[in-house]
PDB file of C-alpha atoms in Angstrom:
ATOM      1  CA  MET A 160       0.069   0.003   0.071  1.00 93.00           C
ATOM      2  CA  GLU A 161       1.149   3.574  -0.925  1.00 95.00           C
ATOM      3  CA  TYR A 162       0.949   6.244   1.627  1.00 98.00           C
ATOM      4  CA  VAL A 163       0.665  10.035   0.776  1.00 98.00           C
ATOM      5  CA  ASN A 164       0.194  13.210   2.787  1.00 98.00           C
ATOM      6  CA  LEU A 165      -3.259  14.351   3.717  1.00 98.00           C
ATOM      7  CA  GLY A 166      -3.192  17.604   1.826  1.00 97.00           C
ATOM      8  CA  ARG A 167      -0.301  19.718   2.994  1.00 96.00           C
ATOM      9  CA  THR A 168      -0.336  18.216   6.437  1.00 98.00           C
ATOM     10  CA  GLY A 169       2.350  15.729   7.653  1.00 98.00           C
ATOM     11  CA  THR A 170      -0.204  12.981   8.304  1.00 98.00           C
ATOM     12  CA  LYS A 171       0.071  10.081   6.091  1.00 98.00           C
ATOM     13  CA  VAL A 172      -2.695   8.016   4.654  1.00 98.00           C
ATOM     14  CA  SER A 173      -3.236   5.091   2.556  1.00 98.00           C
ATOM     15  CA  ARG A 174      -4.249   5.808  -1.185  1.00 97.00           C
ATOM     16  CA  ILE A 175      -7.582   4.153  -0.589  1.00 98.00           C
ATOM     17  CA  CYS A 176      -9.981   5.385   2.293  1.00 98.00           C
ATOM     18  CA  LEU A 177     -12.502   3.042   3.618  1.00 98.00           C
ATOM     19  CA  GLY A 178     -15.815   4.653   3.654  1.00 98.00           C
ATOM     20  CA  CYS A 179     -18.111   3.491   6.565  1.00 98.00           C
ATOM     21  CA  MET A 180     -21.417   4.762   5.329  1.00 97.00           C
ATOM     22  CA  THR A 181     -22.043   1.035   4.501  1.00 97.00           C
ATOM     23  CA  TYR A 182     -21.669  -0.181   8.056  1.00 98.00           C
ATOM     24  CA  GLY A 183     -23.937   0.512  10.919  1.00 98.00           C
ATOM     25  CA  THR A 184     -27.727  -0.682  10.866  1.00 97.00           C
ATOM     26  CA  SER A 185     -29.988  -1.829   8.160  1.00 97.00           C
ATOM     27  CA  LYS A 186     -32.679  -0.099   9.808  1.00 96.00           C
ATOM     28  CA  TRP A 187     -31.283   3.130   8.291  1.00 96.00           C
ATOM     29  CA  ARG A 188     -30.916   1.872   4.628  1.00 95.00           C
ATOM     30  CA  PRO A 189     -31.749  -1.627   3.459  1.00 95.00           C
ATOM     31  CA  TRP A 190     -28.211  -1.973   1.827  1.00 94.00           C
ATOM     32  CA  VAL A 191     -26.344  -0.928   5.039  1.00 97.00           C
ATOM     33  CA  LEU A 192     -24.463  -3.912   6.759  1.00 97.00           C
ATOM     34  CA  ASP A 193     -25.169  -4.483  10.525  1.00 97.00           C
ATOM     35  CA  GLU A 194     -22.274  -4.658  12.944  1.00 97.00           C
ATOM     36  CA  GLU A 195     -21.446  -8.353  12.898  1.00 97.00           C
ATOM     37  CA  PRO A 196     -21.301  -8.596   9.039  1.00 97.00           C
ATOM     38  CA  SER A 197     -19.516  -5.300   9.042  1.00 97.00           C
ATOM     39  CA  ARG A 198     -16.410  -6.681  10.989  1.00 96.00           C
ATOM     40  CA  PRO A 199     -14.510  -8.659   8.380  1.00 97.00           C
ATOM     41  CA  PHE A 200     -14.293  -5.576   6.229  1.00 97.00           C
ATOM     42  CA  PHE A 201     -12.401  -3.630   8.829  1.00 98.00           C
ATOM     43  CA  ARG A 202     -10.124  -6.569   9.326  1.00 97.00           C
ATOM     44  CA  GLN A 203      -9.493  -6.874   5.576  1.00 97.00           C
ATOM     45  CA  ALA A 204      -8.881  -3.236   5.135  1.00 97.00           C
ATOM     46  CA  TRP A 205      -6.587  -2.965   8.023  1.00 97.00           C
ATOM     47  CA  GLU A 206      -4.536  -6.177   7.137  1.00 97.00           C
ATOM     48  CA  ALA A 207      -4.258  -4.808   3.482  1.00 97.00           C
ATOM     49  CA  GLY A 208      -2.677  -1.638   4.604  1.00 97.00           C
ATOM     50  CA  ILE A 209      -5.502   0.715   4.680  1.00 98.00           C
ATOM     51  CA  ASN A 210      -5.068   3.259   7.571  1.00 98.00           C
ATOM     52  CA  PHE A 211      -7.749   5.804   6.705  1.00 98.00           C
ATOM     53  CA  PHE A 212     -11.342   5.415   7.646  1.00 98.00           C
ATOM     54  CA  ASP A 213     -14.174   7.776   6.928  1.00 98.00           C
ATOM     55  CA  THR A 214     -17.456   8.102   8.440  1.00 98.00           C
ATOM     56  CA  ALA A 215     -20.200  10.771   9.609  1.00 98.00           C
ATOM     57  CA  ASP A 216     -22.399  11.330  12.407  1.00 98.00           C
ATOM     58  CA  MET A 217     -25.551  10.979  10.340  1.00 97.00           C
ATOM     59  CA  TYR A 218     -24.626   7.652   8.949  1.00 98.00           C
ATOM     60  CA  SER A 219     -27.069   5.137  10.432  1.00 97.00           C
ATOM     61  CA  ASP A 220     -27.999   7.877  12.727  1.00 97.00           C
ATOM     62  CA  GLY A 221     -24.674   7.679  14.564  1.00 98.00           C
ATOM     63  CA  GLU A 222     -24.505   3.815  14.509  1.00 98.00           C
ATOM     64  CA  SER A 223     -21.757   3.919  11.758  1.00 98.00           C
ATOM     65  CA  GLU A 224     -19.379   5.670  14.174  1.00 98.00           C
ATOM     66  CA  VAL A 225     -20.208   3.314  16.948  1.00 98.00           C
ATOM     67  CA  VAL A 226     -19.434   0.316  14.785  1.00 98.00           C
ATOM     68  CA  LEU A 227     -16.108   1.886  13.563  1.00 98.00           C
ATOM     69  CA  GLY A 228     -15.085   2.687  17.157  1.00 98.00           C
ATOM     70  CA  ARG A 229     -15.570  -0.844  18.309  1.00 98.00           C
ATOM     71  CA  ALA A 230     -13.964  -2.359  15.166  1.00 98.00           C
ATOM     72  CA  LEU A 231     -10.734  -0.344  16.088  1.00 97.00           C
ATOM     73  CA  ARG A 232     -10.688  -1.745  19.547  1.00 97.00           C
ATOM     74  CA  GLU A 233     -11.509  -5.232  18.397  1.00 96.00           C
ATOM     75  CA  LEU A 234      -8.444  -5.080  16.012  1.00 96.00           C
ATOM     76  CA  ALA A 235      -6.401  -3.552  18.742  1.00 97.00           C
ATOM     77  CA  ILE A 236      -5.112  -1.035  16.332  1.00 96.00           C
ATOM     78  CA  PRO A 237      -2.745   1.349  17.935  1.00 97.00           C
ATOM     79  CA  ARG A 238      -4.305   4.967  17.744  1.00 97.00           C
ATOM     80  CA  GLU A 239      -1.145   6.518  16.319  1.00 98.00           C
ATOM     81  CA  GLN A 240      -1.219   4.150  13.318  1.00 98.00           C
ATOM     82  CA  VAL A 241      -4.899   4.924  12.059  1.00 98.00           C
ATOM     83  CA  VAL A 242      -6.376   8.178  10.655  1.00 98.00           C
ATOM     84  CA  ILE A 243     -10.120   8.503  11.466  1.00 98.00           C
ATOM     85  CA  ALA A 244     -12.416  11.149   9.776  1.00 98.00           C
ATOM     86  CA  THR A 245     -15.900  12.085  10.497  1.00 98.00           C
ATOM     87  CA  LYS A 246     -18.354  14.781   9.622  1.00 98.00           C
ATOM     88  CA  VAL A 247     -20.974  17.318  10.836  1.00 98.00           C
ATOM     89  CA  PHE A 248     -23.785  19.167   9.365  1.00 98.00           C
ATOM     90  CA  HIS A 249     -26.726  16.850   8.477  1.00 97.00           C
ATOM     91  CA  PRO A 250     -29.647  16.417  11.259  1.00 96.00           C
ATOM     92  CA  VAL A 251     -28.938  14.093  14.054  1.00 96.00           C
ATOM     93  CA  GLY A 252     -31.993  14.918  16.076  1.00 95.00           C
ATOM     94  CA  ALA A 253     -35.363  16.466  15.669  1.00 95.00           C
ATOM     95  CA  THR A 254     -34.791  20.013  17.100  1.00 97.00           C
ATOM     96  CA  PRO A 255     -33.513  22.947  15.248  1.00 96.00           C
ATOM     97  CA  ASN A 256     -29.956  23.121  16.921  1.00 97.00           C
ATOM     98  CA  GLU A 257     -29.113  19.488  16.056  1.00 97.00           C
ATOM     99  CA  ARG A 258     -28.094  20.148  12.539  1.00 97.00           C
ATOM    100  CA  GLY A 259     -26.129  22.719  10.488  1.00 98.00           C
ATOM    101  CA  LEU A 260     -22.789  24.326  11.394  1.00 98.00           C
ATOM    102  CA  SER A 261     -23.598  26.667  14.043  1.00 98.00           C
ATOM    103  CA  ALA A 262     -21.097  26.905  17.014  1.00 98.00           C
ATOM    104  CA  LYS A 263     -23.601  25.258  19.398  1.00 98.00           C
ATOM    105  CA  HIS A 264     -24.114  22.260  17.119  1.00 98.00           C
ATOM    106  CA  ILE A 265     -20.481  21.777  16.363  1.00 98.00           C
ATOM    107  CA  ARG A 266     -19.643  21.868  20.017  1.00 98.00           C
ATOM    108  CA  HIS A 267     -22.148  19.206  20.854  1.00 98.00           C
ATOM    109  CA  ALA A 268     -21.527  17.183  17.692  1.00 98.00           C
ATOM    110  CA  ILE A 269     -17.844  16.726  17.955  1.00 98.00           C
ATOM    111  CA  ASP A 270     -18.316  15.462  21.707  1.00 98.00           C
ATOM    112  CA  ASN A 271     -20.875  13.106  20.640  1.00 98.00           C
ATOM    113  CA  SER A 272     -18.969  11.698  17.682  1.00 98.00           C
ATOM    114  CA  LEU A 273     -15.888  11.193  19.998  1.00 98.00           C
ATOM    115  CA  LYS A 274     -18.076   9.376  22.538  1.00 98.00           C
ATOM    116  CA  ARG A 275     -19.626   7.191  19.828  1.00 98.00           C
ATOM    117  CA  LEU A 276     -16.091   6.408  18.306  1.00 98.00           C
ATOM    118  CA  GLN A 277     -14.627   5.912  21.874  1.00 98.00           C
ATOM    119  CA  LEU A 278     -11.734   8.342  20.859  1.00 98.00           C
ATOM    120  CA  ASP A 279     -10.156  11.237  22.409  1.00 98.00           C
ATOM    121  CA  TYR A 280      -9.717  13.037  19.090  1.00 98.00           C
ATOM    122  CA  VAL A 281     -10.379  12.587  15.262  1.00 98.00           C
ATOM    123  CA  ASP A 282      -7.727  13.245  12.736  1.00 98.00           C
ATOM    124  CA  LEU A 283     -10.050  14.945  10.221  1.00 98.00           C
ATOM    125  CA  TYR A 284     -13.296  16.646  11.049  1.00 98.00           C
ATOM    126  CA  GLN A 285     -15.231  17.669   7.900  1.00 98.00           C
ATOM    127  CA  ILE A 286     -18.197  19.934   7.280  1.00 98.00           C
ATOM    128  CA  HIS A 287     -20.597  17.602   5.376  1.00 97.00           C
ATOM    129  CA  ARG A 288     -21.922  20.595   3.309  1.00 97.00           C
ATOM    130  CA  PHE A 289     -22.105  24.217   3.345  1.00 98.00           C
ATOM    131  CA  ASP A 290     -24.511  25.999   5.748  1.00 98.00           C
ATOM    132  CA  PRO A 291     -26.146  29.192   4.313  1.00 97.00           C
ATOM    133  CA  SER A 292     -27.907  29.915   7.383  1.00 97.00           C
ATOM    134  CA  THR A 293     -24.761  30.366   9.591  1.00 98.00           C
ATOM    135  CA  PRO A 294     -22.076  32.933   9.319  1.00 98.00           C
ATOM    136  CA  ILE A 295     -18.897  31.308   8.071  1.00 98.00           C
ATOM    137  CA  GLU A 296     -16.984  33.120  10.704  1.00 98.00           C
ATOM    138  CA  GLU A 297     -19.112  31.409  13.269  1.00 98.00           C
ATOM    139  CA  THR A 298     -18.442  28.024  11.915  1.00 98.00           C
ATOM    140  CA  LEU A 299     -14.728  28.436  11.324  1.00 98.00           C
ATOM    141  CA  ASP A 300     -14.287  29.760  14.981  1.00 98.00           C
ATOM    142  CA  ALA A 301     -16.174  26.739  16.193  1.00 98.00           C
ATOM    143  CA  LEU A 302     -13.927  24.395  14.249  1.00 98.00           C
ATOM    144  CA  ASP A 303     -10.808  26.228  15.228  1.00 98.00           C
ATOM    145  CA  ALA A 304     -11.993  25.801  18.946  1.00 98.00           C
ATOM    146  CA  ALA A 305     -12.231  21.972  18.415  1.00 98.00           C
ATOM    147  CA  VAL A 306      -8.740  22.063  17.139  1.00 98.00           C
ATOM    148  CA  ARG A 307      -7.336  24.049  19.989  1.00 98.00           C
ATOM    149  CA  ALA A 308      -9.172  21.823  22.453  1.00 98.00           C
ATOM    150  CA  GLY A 309      -7.321  18.893  21.015  1.00 98.00           C
ATOM    151  CA  LYS A 310     -10.539  17.071  19.891  1.00 98.00           C
ATOM    152  CA  VAL A 311      -9.764  17.500  16.138  1.00 98.00           C
ATOM    153  CA  LEU A 312      -6.157  17.601  14.434  1.00 98.00           C
ATOM    154  CA  HIS A 313      -7.248  18.947  11.045  1.00 98.00           C
ATOM    155  CA  ILE A 314     -10.542  20.095   9.486  1.00 98.00           C
ATOM    156  CA  GLY A 315     -11.960  19.505   6.042  1.00 98.00           C
ATOM    157  CA  ALA A 316     -14.816  20.521   3.746  1.00 98.00           C
ATOM    158  CA  SER A 317     -17.019  18.497   1.474  1.00 98.00           C
ATOM    159  CA  SER A 318     -19.288  19.350  -1.463  1.00 97.00           C
ATOM    160  CA  MET A 319     -19.791  23.154  -2.331  1.00 97.00           C
ATOM    161  CA  PHE A 320     -19.380  25.600  -4.810  1.00 97.00           C
ATOM    162  CA  ALA A 321     -15.972  27.117  -5.529  1.00 98.00           C
ATOM    163  CA  TRP A 322     -16.998  30.540  -4.443  1.00 98.00           C
ATOM    164  CA  GLN A 323     -18.159  29.131  -1.080  1.00 98.00           C
ATOM    165  CA  LEU A 324     -14.833  27.280  -0.443  1.00 98.00           C
ATOM    166  CA  SER A 325     -12.768  30.248  -1.401  1.00 98.00           C
ATOM    167  CA  LYS A 326     -14.651  32.578   0.845  1.00 98.00           C
ATOM    168  CA  MET A 327     -14.178  30.143   3.805  1.00 98.00           C
ATOM    169  CA  LEU A 328     -10.440  29.775   2.998  1.00 98.00           C
ATOM    170  CA  HIS A 329     -10.021  33.527   2.910  1.00 98.00           C
ATOM    171  CA  ALA A 330     -11.975  33.880   6.165  1.00 98.00           C
ATOM    172  CA  SER A 331      -9.608  31.451   7.869  1.00 98.00           C
ATOM    173  CA  ASP A 332      -6.505  33.217   6.560  1.00 98.00           C
ATOM    174  CA  ARG A 333      -7.908  36.568   7.562  1.00 98.00           C
ATOM    175  CA  LEU A 334      -8.982  35.558  11.123  1.00 98.00           C
ATOM    176  CA  GLY A 335      -5.975  33.320  11.822  1.00 98.00           C
ATOM    177  CA  LEU A 336      -8.130  30.273  12.177  1.00 98.00           C
ATOM    178  CA  ALA A 337      -7.705  26.601  11.443  1.00 98.00           C
ATOM    179  CA  ARG A 338      -7.834  25.958   7.634  1.00 98.00           C
ATOM    180  CA  PHE A 339      -9.198  23.310   5.617  1.00 98.00           C
ATOM    181  CA  VAL A 340      -6.776  20.739   4.494  1.00 98.00           C
ATOM    182  CA  THR A 341      -9.067  18.534   2.397  1.00 98.00           C
ATOM    183  CA  MET A 342     -12.054  18.655   0.207  1.00 98.00           C
ATOM    184  CA  GLN A 343     -14.451  15.445  -0.094  1.00 98.00           C
ATOM    185  CA  ASN A 344     -16.431  16.059  -3.166  1.00 97.00           C
ATOM    186  CA  HIS A 345     -18.566  14.264  -5.704  1.00 97.00           C
ATOM    187  CA  TRP A 346     -16.249  13.106  -8.455  1.00 97.00           C
ATOM    188  CA  ASN A 347     -16.059   9.929 -10.733  1.00 97.00           C
ATOM    189  CA  LEU A 348     -16.008   9.319 -14.534  1.00 97.00           C
ATOM    190  CA  VAL A 349     -19.666   9.956 -15.033  1.00 96.00           C
ATOM    191  CA  TYR A 350     -19.712  13.126 -12.834  1.00 97.00           C
ATOM    192  CA  ARG A 351     -16.813  15.381 -13.514  1.00 97.00           C
ATOM    193  CA  GLU A 352     -18.322  18.890 -12.891  1.00 97.00           C
ATOM    194  CA  GLU A 353     -15.805  19.542 -10.164  1.00 97.00           C
ATOM    195  CA  GLU A 354     -13.007  19.615 -12.521  1.00 98.00           C
ATOM    196  CA  ARG A 355     -14.197  23.080 -13.751  1.00 97.00           C
ATOM    197  CA  GLU A 356     -13.545  25.257 -10.680  1.00 98.00           C
ATOM    198  CA  VAL A 357     -13.489  23.337  -7.343  1.00 98.00           C
ATOM    199  CA  ASN A 358     -10.527  20.941  -8.089  1.00 98.00           C
ATOM    200  CA  PRO A 359      -8.308  23.501  -9.429  1.00 98.00           C
ATOM    201  CA  LEU A 360      -9.052  25.648  -6.358  1.00 98.00           C
ATOM    202  CA  CYS A 361      -8.219  22.871  -4.278  1.00 98.00           C
ATOM    203  CA  ARG A 362      -4.939  22.120  -5.936  1.00 98.00           C
ATOM    204  CA  ASP A 363      -3.912  25.815  -5.846  1.00 98.00           C
ATOM    205  CA  GLU A 364      -4.740  26.234  -2.250  1.00 98.00           C
ATOM    206  CA  GLY A 365      -3.090  22.897  -1.251  1.00 98.00           C
ATOM    207  CA  LEU A 366      -6.318  20.797  -0.182  1.00 98.00           C
ATOM    208  CA  GLY A 367      -6.154  17.015  -0.706  1.00 98.00           C
ATOM    209  CA  LEU A 368      -9.013  15.570  -2.716  1.00 98.00           C
ATOM    210  CA  LEU A 369     -11.130  12.826  -1.262  1.00 98.00           C
ATOM    211  CA  PRO A 370     -13.677  12.002  -3.785  1.00 98.00           C
ATOM    212  CA  TRP A 371     -16.903  10.496  -2.664  1.00 97.00           C
ATOM    213  CA  SER A 372     -18.842   7.963  -4.727  1.00 96.00           C
ATOM    214  CA  PRO A 373     -15.825   7.270  -6.859  1.00 97.00           C
ATOM    215  CA  LEU A 374     -17.607   4.427  -8.449  1.00 96.00           C
ATOM    216  CA  ALA A 375     -20.858   6.369  -8.941  1.00 95.00           C
ATOM    217  CA  ARG A 376     -22.541   4.313  -6.201  1.00 90.00           C
ATOM    218  CA  GLY A 377     -21.817   1.193  -8.149  1.00 91.00           C
ATOM    219  CA  PHE A 378     -23.086   2.659 -11.547  1.00 93.00           C
ATOM    220  CA  LEU A 379     -19.520   2.476 -13.044  1.00 95.00           C
ATOM    221  CA  ALA A 380     -19.468  -1.198 -12.167  1.00 91.00           C
ATOM    222  CA  GLY A 381     -21.476  -1.941 -15.350  1.00 89.00           C
ATOM    223  CA  ASN A 382     -24.394  -3.764 -13.524  1.00 82.00           C
ATOM    224  CA  ARG A 383     -27.113  -1.123 -13.925  1.00 78.00           C
ATOM    225  CA  ARG A 384     -29.794  -1.034 -16.542  1.00 69.00           C
ATOM    226  CA  THR A 385     -31.150   2.085 -18.456  1.00 65.00           C
ATOM    227  CA  LYS A 386     -34.511   1.924 -16.550  1.00 56.00           C
ATOM    228  CA  GLY A 387     -32.572   2.647 -13.398  1.00 53.00           C
ATOM    229  CA  GLU A 388     -32.457  -0.546 -11.829  1.00 58.00           C
ATOM    230  CA  GLY A 389     -29.808  -3.270 -11.097  1.00 55.00           C
ATOM    231  CA  ASP A 390     -29.332  -6.590  -9.527  1.00 60.00           C
ATOM    232  CA  THR A 391     -28.068  -5.503  -6.095  1.00 57.00           C
ATOM    233  CA  SER A 392     -29.950  -4.303  -3.068  1.00 54.00           C
ATOM    234  CA  ARG A 393     -28.373  -0.865  -3.373  1.00 53.00           C
ATOM    235  CA  ALA A 394     -29.129  -0.515  -7.060  1.00 51.00           C
ATOM    236  CA  LYS A 395     -32.803  -1.163  -6.469  1.00 53.00           C
ATOM    237  CA  THR A 396     -33.296   0.936  -3.313  1.00 52.00           C
ATOM    238  CA  ASP A 397     -30.745   3.837  -3.584  1.00 51.00           C
ATOM    239  CA  ASP A 398     -33.040   6.472  -4.846  1.00 60.00           C
ATOM    240  CA  PHE A 399     -30.197   9.210  -4.494  1.00 59.00           C
ATOM    241  CA  ALA A 400     -28.148   7.564  -7.227  1.00 55.00           C
ATOM    242  CA  HIS A 401     -31.183   7.552  -9.494  1.00 60.00           C
ATOM    243  CA  LYS A 402     -31.145  11.261  -9.146  1.00 69.00           C
ATOM    244  CA  LEU A 403     -27.385  11.580  -9.882  1.00 73.00           C
ATOM    245  CA  TYR A 404     -26.904   9.181 -12.861  1.00 82.00           C
ATOM    246  CA  TYR A 405     -28.735   7.247 -15.581  1.00 80.00           C
ATOM    247  CA  GLN A 406     -28.371   9.838 -18.335  1.00 83.00           C
ATOM    248  CA  ASP A 407     -27.831   8.170 -21.791  1.00 84.00           C
ATOM    249  CA  GLY A 408     -24.190   9.521 -21.699  1.00 88.00           C
ATOM    250  CA  ASP A 409     -23.358   7.916 -18.491  1.00 93.00           C
ATOM    251  CA  PHE A 410     -24.010   4.555 -19.991  1.00 94.00           C
ATOM    252  CA  THR A 411     -21.487   5.387 -22.915  1.00 95.00           C
ATOM    253  CA  VAL A 412     -18.947   6.146 -20.317  1.00 96.00           C
ATOM    254  CA  VAL A 413     -19.705   2.792 -18.543  1.00 96.00           C
ATOM    255  CA  ASP A 414     -19.166   1.170 -21.922  1.00 96.00           C
ATOM    256  CA  ARG A 415     -15.784   2.708 -22.429  1.00 97.00           C
ATOM    257  CA  VAL A 416     -14.834   1.456 -18.643  1.00 97.00           C
ATOM    258  CA  THR A 417     -15.997  -1.994 -19.601  1.00 97.00           C
ATOM    259  CA  GLU A 418     -13.863  -2.009 -22.799  1.00 97.00           C
ATOM    260  CA  VAL A 419     -10.557  -0.970 -21.026  1.00 98.00           C
ATOM    261  CA  ALA A 420     -11.349  -3.462 -18.272  1.00 97.00           C
ATOM    262  CA  GLN A 421     -11.994  -6.295 -20.574  1.00 97.00           C
ATOM    263  CA  ARG A 422      -8.777  -5.600 -22.436  1.00 97.00           C
ATOM    264  CA  ARG A 423      -6.941  -5.619 -19.123  1.00 97.00           C
ATOM    265  CA  GLY A 424      -8.628  -8.584 -17.693  1.00 97.00           C
ATOM    266  CA  VAL A 425      -9.759  -6.716 -14.739  1.00 97.00           C
ATOM    267  CA  PRO A 426     -13.273  -5.667 -13.142  1.00 97.00           C
ATOM    268  CA  ASN A 427     -14.589  -2.262 -14.058  1.00 97.00           C
ATOM    269  CA  ALA A 428     -14.197  -0.958 -10.615  1.00 97.00           C
ATOM    270  CA  GLN A 429     -10.326  -1.386 -10.915  1.00 97.00           C
ATOM    271  CA  VAL A 430     -10.371   0.756 -13.973  1.00 98.00           C
ATOM    272  CA  ALA A 431     -12.625   3.339 -12.839  1.00 98.00           C
ATOM    273  CA  LEU A 432     -10.735   3.865  -9.491  1.00 98.00           C
ATOM    274  CA  ALA A 433      -7.440   3.850 -11.197  1.00 98.00           C
ATOM    275  CA  TRP A 434      -8.596   6.584 -13.546  1.00 98.00           C
ATOM    276  CA  LEU A 435      -9.264   8.677 -10.451  1.00 98.00           C
ATOM    277  CA  LEU A 436      -5.974   7.944  -8.842  1.00 98.00           C
ATOM    278  CA  HIS A 437      -4.244   9.169 -12.040  1.00 97.00           C
ATOM    279  CA  GLN A 438      -5.776  12.544 -11.537  1.00 97.00           C
ATOM    280  CA  PRO A 439      -3.849  15.548 -10.057  1.00 96.00           C
ATOM    281  CA  GLY A 440      -4.479  16.479  -6.562  1.00 96.00           C
ATOM    282  CA  ILE A 441      -6.062  13.169  -5.391  1.00 97.00           C
ATOM    283  CA  THR A 442      -5.247  11.893  -1.983  1.00 98.00           C
ATOM    284  CA  ALA A 443      -7.453   8.966  -1.631  1.00 98.00           C
ATOM    285  CA  PRO A 444     -10.890   8.122  -2.860  1.00 98.00           C
ATOM    286  CA  ILE A 445     -13.575   7.191  -0.423  1.00 98.00           C
ATOM    287  CA  VAL A 446     -14.380   3.493  -1.160  1.00 97.00           C
ATOM    288  CA  GLY A 447     -17.402   1.587   0.203  1.00 96.00           C
ATOM    289  CA  ALA A 448     -17.379  -2.135   0.421  1.00 95.00           C
ATOM    290  CA  SER A 449     -20.076  -4.623   1.056  1.00 95.00           C
ATOM    291  CA  LYS A 450     -18.361  -7.681  -0.424  1.00 95.00           C
ATOM    292  CA  PRO A 451     -14.787  -8.780   0.092  1.00 93.00           C
ATOM    293  CA  HIS A 452     -13.976  -8.226  -3.635  1.00 95.00           C
ATOM    294  CA  HIS A 453     -14.883  -4.604  -3.533  1.00 96.00           C
ATOM    295  CA  LEU A 454     -11.815  -3.999  -1.182  1.00 96.00           C
ATOM    296  CA  THR A 455      -9.644  -6.349  -3.235  1.00 96.00           C
ATOM    297  CA  ASP A 456     -10.538  -4.429  -6.430  1.00 96.00           C
ATOM    298  CA  ALA A 457      -9.919  -1.002  -4.748  1.00 96.00           C
ATOM    299  CA  ILE A 458      -6.527  -1.907  -3.553  1.00 96.00           C
ATOM    300  CA  ALA A 459      -5.524  -3.511  -6.853  1.00 96.00           C
ATOM    301  CA  ALA A 460      -6.626  -0.260  -8.496  1.00 97.00           C
ATOM    302  CA  ALA A 461      -3.885   1.664  -6.640  1.00 94.00           C
ATOM    303  CA  GLU A 462      -1.391  -0.415  -8.672  1.00 95.00           C
ATOM    304  CA  LEU A 463      -3.038  -0.290 -12.126  1.00 97.00           C
ATOM    305  CA  LYS A 464      -1.343   2.163 -14.357  1.00 97.00           C
ATOM    306  CA  LEU A 465      -3.337   3.308 -17.347  1.00 98.00           C
ATOM    307  CA  GLU A 466      -1.959   4.248 -20.707  1.00 98.00           C
ATOM    308  CA  PRO A 467      -2.464   7.880 -21.923  1.00 98.00           C
ATOM    309  CA  ALA A 468      -4.728   6.233 -24.715  1.00 98.00           C
ATOM    310  CA  GLU A 469      -6.868   4.591 -22.140  1.00 98.00           C
ATOM    311  CA  LEU A 470      -7.291   7.640 -20.183  1.00 98.00           C
ATOM    312  CA  LYS A 471      -8.357   9.698 -23.170  1.00 98.00           C
ATOM    313  CA  SER A 472     -10.862   6.749 -24.286  1.00 97.00           C
ATOM    314  CA  LEU A 473     -12.340   6.721 -20.669  1.00 98.00           C
ATOM    315  CA  GLU A 474     -12.765  10.753 -20.663  1.00 98.00           C
ATOM    316  CA  GLU A 475     -13.839  11.447 -24.242  1.00 97.00           C
ATOM    317  CA  PRO A 476     -17.536  10.442 -24.102  1.00 96.00           C
ATOM    318  CA  TYR A 477     -18.279  12.631 -20.957  1.00 97.00           C
ATOM    319  CA  GLN A 478     -21.516  14.759 -21.256  1.00 95.00           C
ATOM    320  CA  PRO A 479     -21.829  17.841 -18.952  1.00 94.00           C
ATOM    321  CA  HIS A 480     -24.213  17.493 -15.952  1.00 94.00           C
ATOM    322  CA  PRO A 481     -26.102  19.830 -13.728  1.00 93.00           C
ATOM    323  CA  VAL A 482     -24.360  20.379 -10.408  1.00 93.00           C
ATOM    324  CA  LEU A 483     -25.072  17.498  -8.297  1.00 88.00           C
ATOM    325  CA  GLY A 484     -24.499  16.398  -4.771  1.00 86.00           C
ATOM    326  CA  HIS A 485     -24.054  19.795  -3.030  1.00 85.00           C
ATOM    327  CA  SER A 486     -27.183  19.271  -0.785  1.00 76.00           C
TER     328      SER A 486
END
C-alpha cells in the first residue's frame, strides 16, 4: 500500500480510504450492513494496509461511528497508526439546533462523535455540506476551537461551490483560524463537474481531494440498466443514485470502462478507480465495500497504471451534468 500526505499536512494516509457509510444498521438503509457482517471488512482493510477510515455522524443515525469505534478496539489498532475522519452538518436529532454548522451544534456534535467512536480525538473533522444559514466566521471559529481543544487535528470540507470554499479559506486566513486541508467532493468518471472550478481551487490552495462516490454508487461497475435498476439491493433501493446518474451519456462512459477493463482482464471497478488515482491532486478516494472483492478491487486499482490512450478513451464520451451532490 502506498501512503501519501493528507493535503499539505504531515499525516500519512493510504491511497484508499474505507468509507463507512455501508456499516451501521440496516434499519437506516436496507443496503447497510449491521455490525456483525461489517467486522470482516475492517479487518480486511487493515490487513491490506488501509489506515484511513471515513464516517459521519448522520450515517445510520450515529451507529456507523459506534461500529467503527468498536472495530478499532477489537482489532487492537494502535491509535497512532490509524487516521479517522468524521463529519458534521446533517440532522442528528429532531430539534433545530441538532443540525447545521452553528457553534452550538459543532460543540455538541464533536463531543458526541468522539463518544460514539470511543476516541479522544479525530484526525479529520469535515463539514458535510455548506450551511447558508450560519455565518462562516461562526463555523470556522467553532472548528478552530475544536482544534485548539485537542479534539480535532485537522479540518476538511465537503461538496460546495468554489466561491463558497474560497470565501471560507479567505476567512480562515484573515482571522488566523484553522484552515481546511481536504475537500471531499463528488467526482467520478460519470460526474466530472468538479474539474471546472473546485478541483483547480483545491490544488492551488493545497487541499487534498477525497472523492466520494468514486464508482458512482456502483453505477460504473456496469451492472445497472437503463431503466434505473440493477441486481443489487443498493441498485434497487438507492433513490439518491437514481437522481445523480442514468443519463444516456453515462451509460456510454460505462461502456468505455468495460472496454478497457475487458482488455486488461480486470473488473470495471479497478479501471474506474485507477482513472481517479491518475488525476492531479488526489489523496484518496472514499471507497465503500459490502463484498470482499470490493476492497480487493480498490486495493488493486492503486497499482493499475493506465496508458494515456486509455485515459483519453475513458474521458472522451463525458457529457456535462447539472451540479449534483451539493445538498
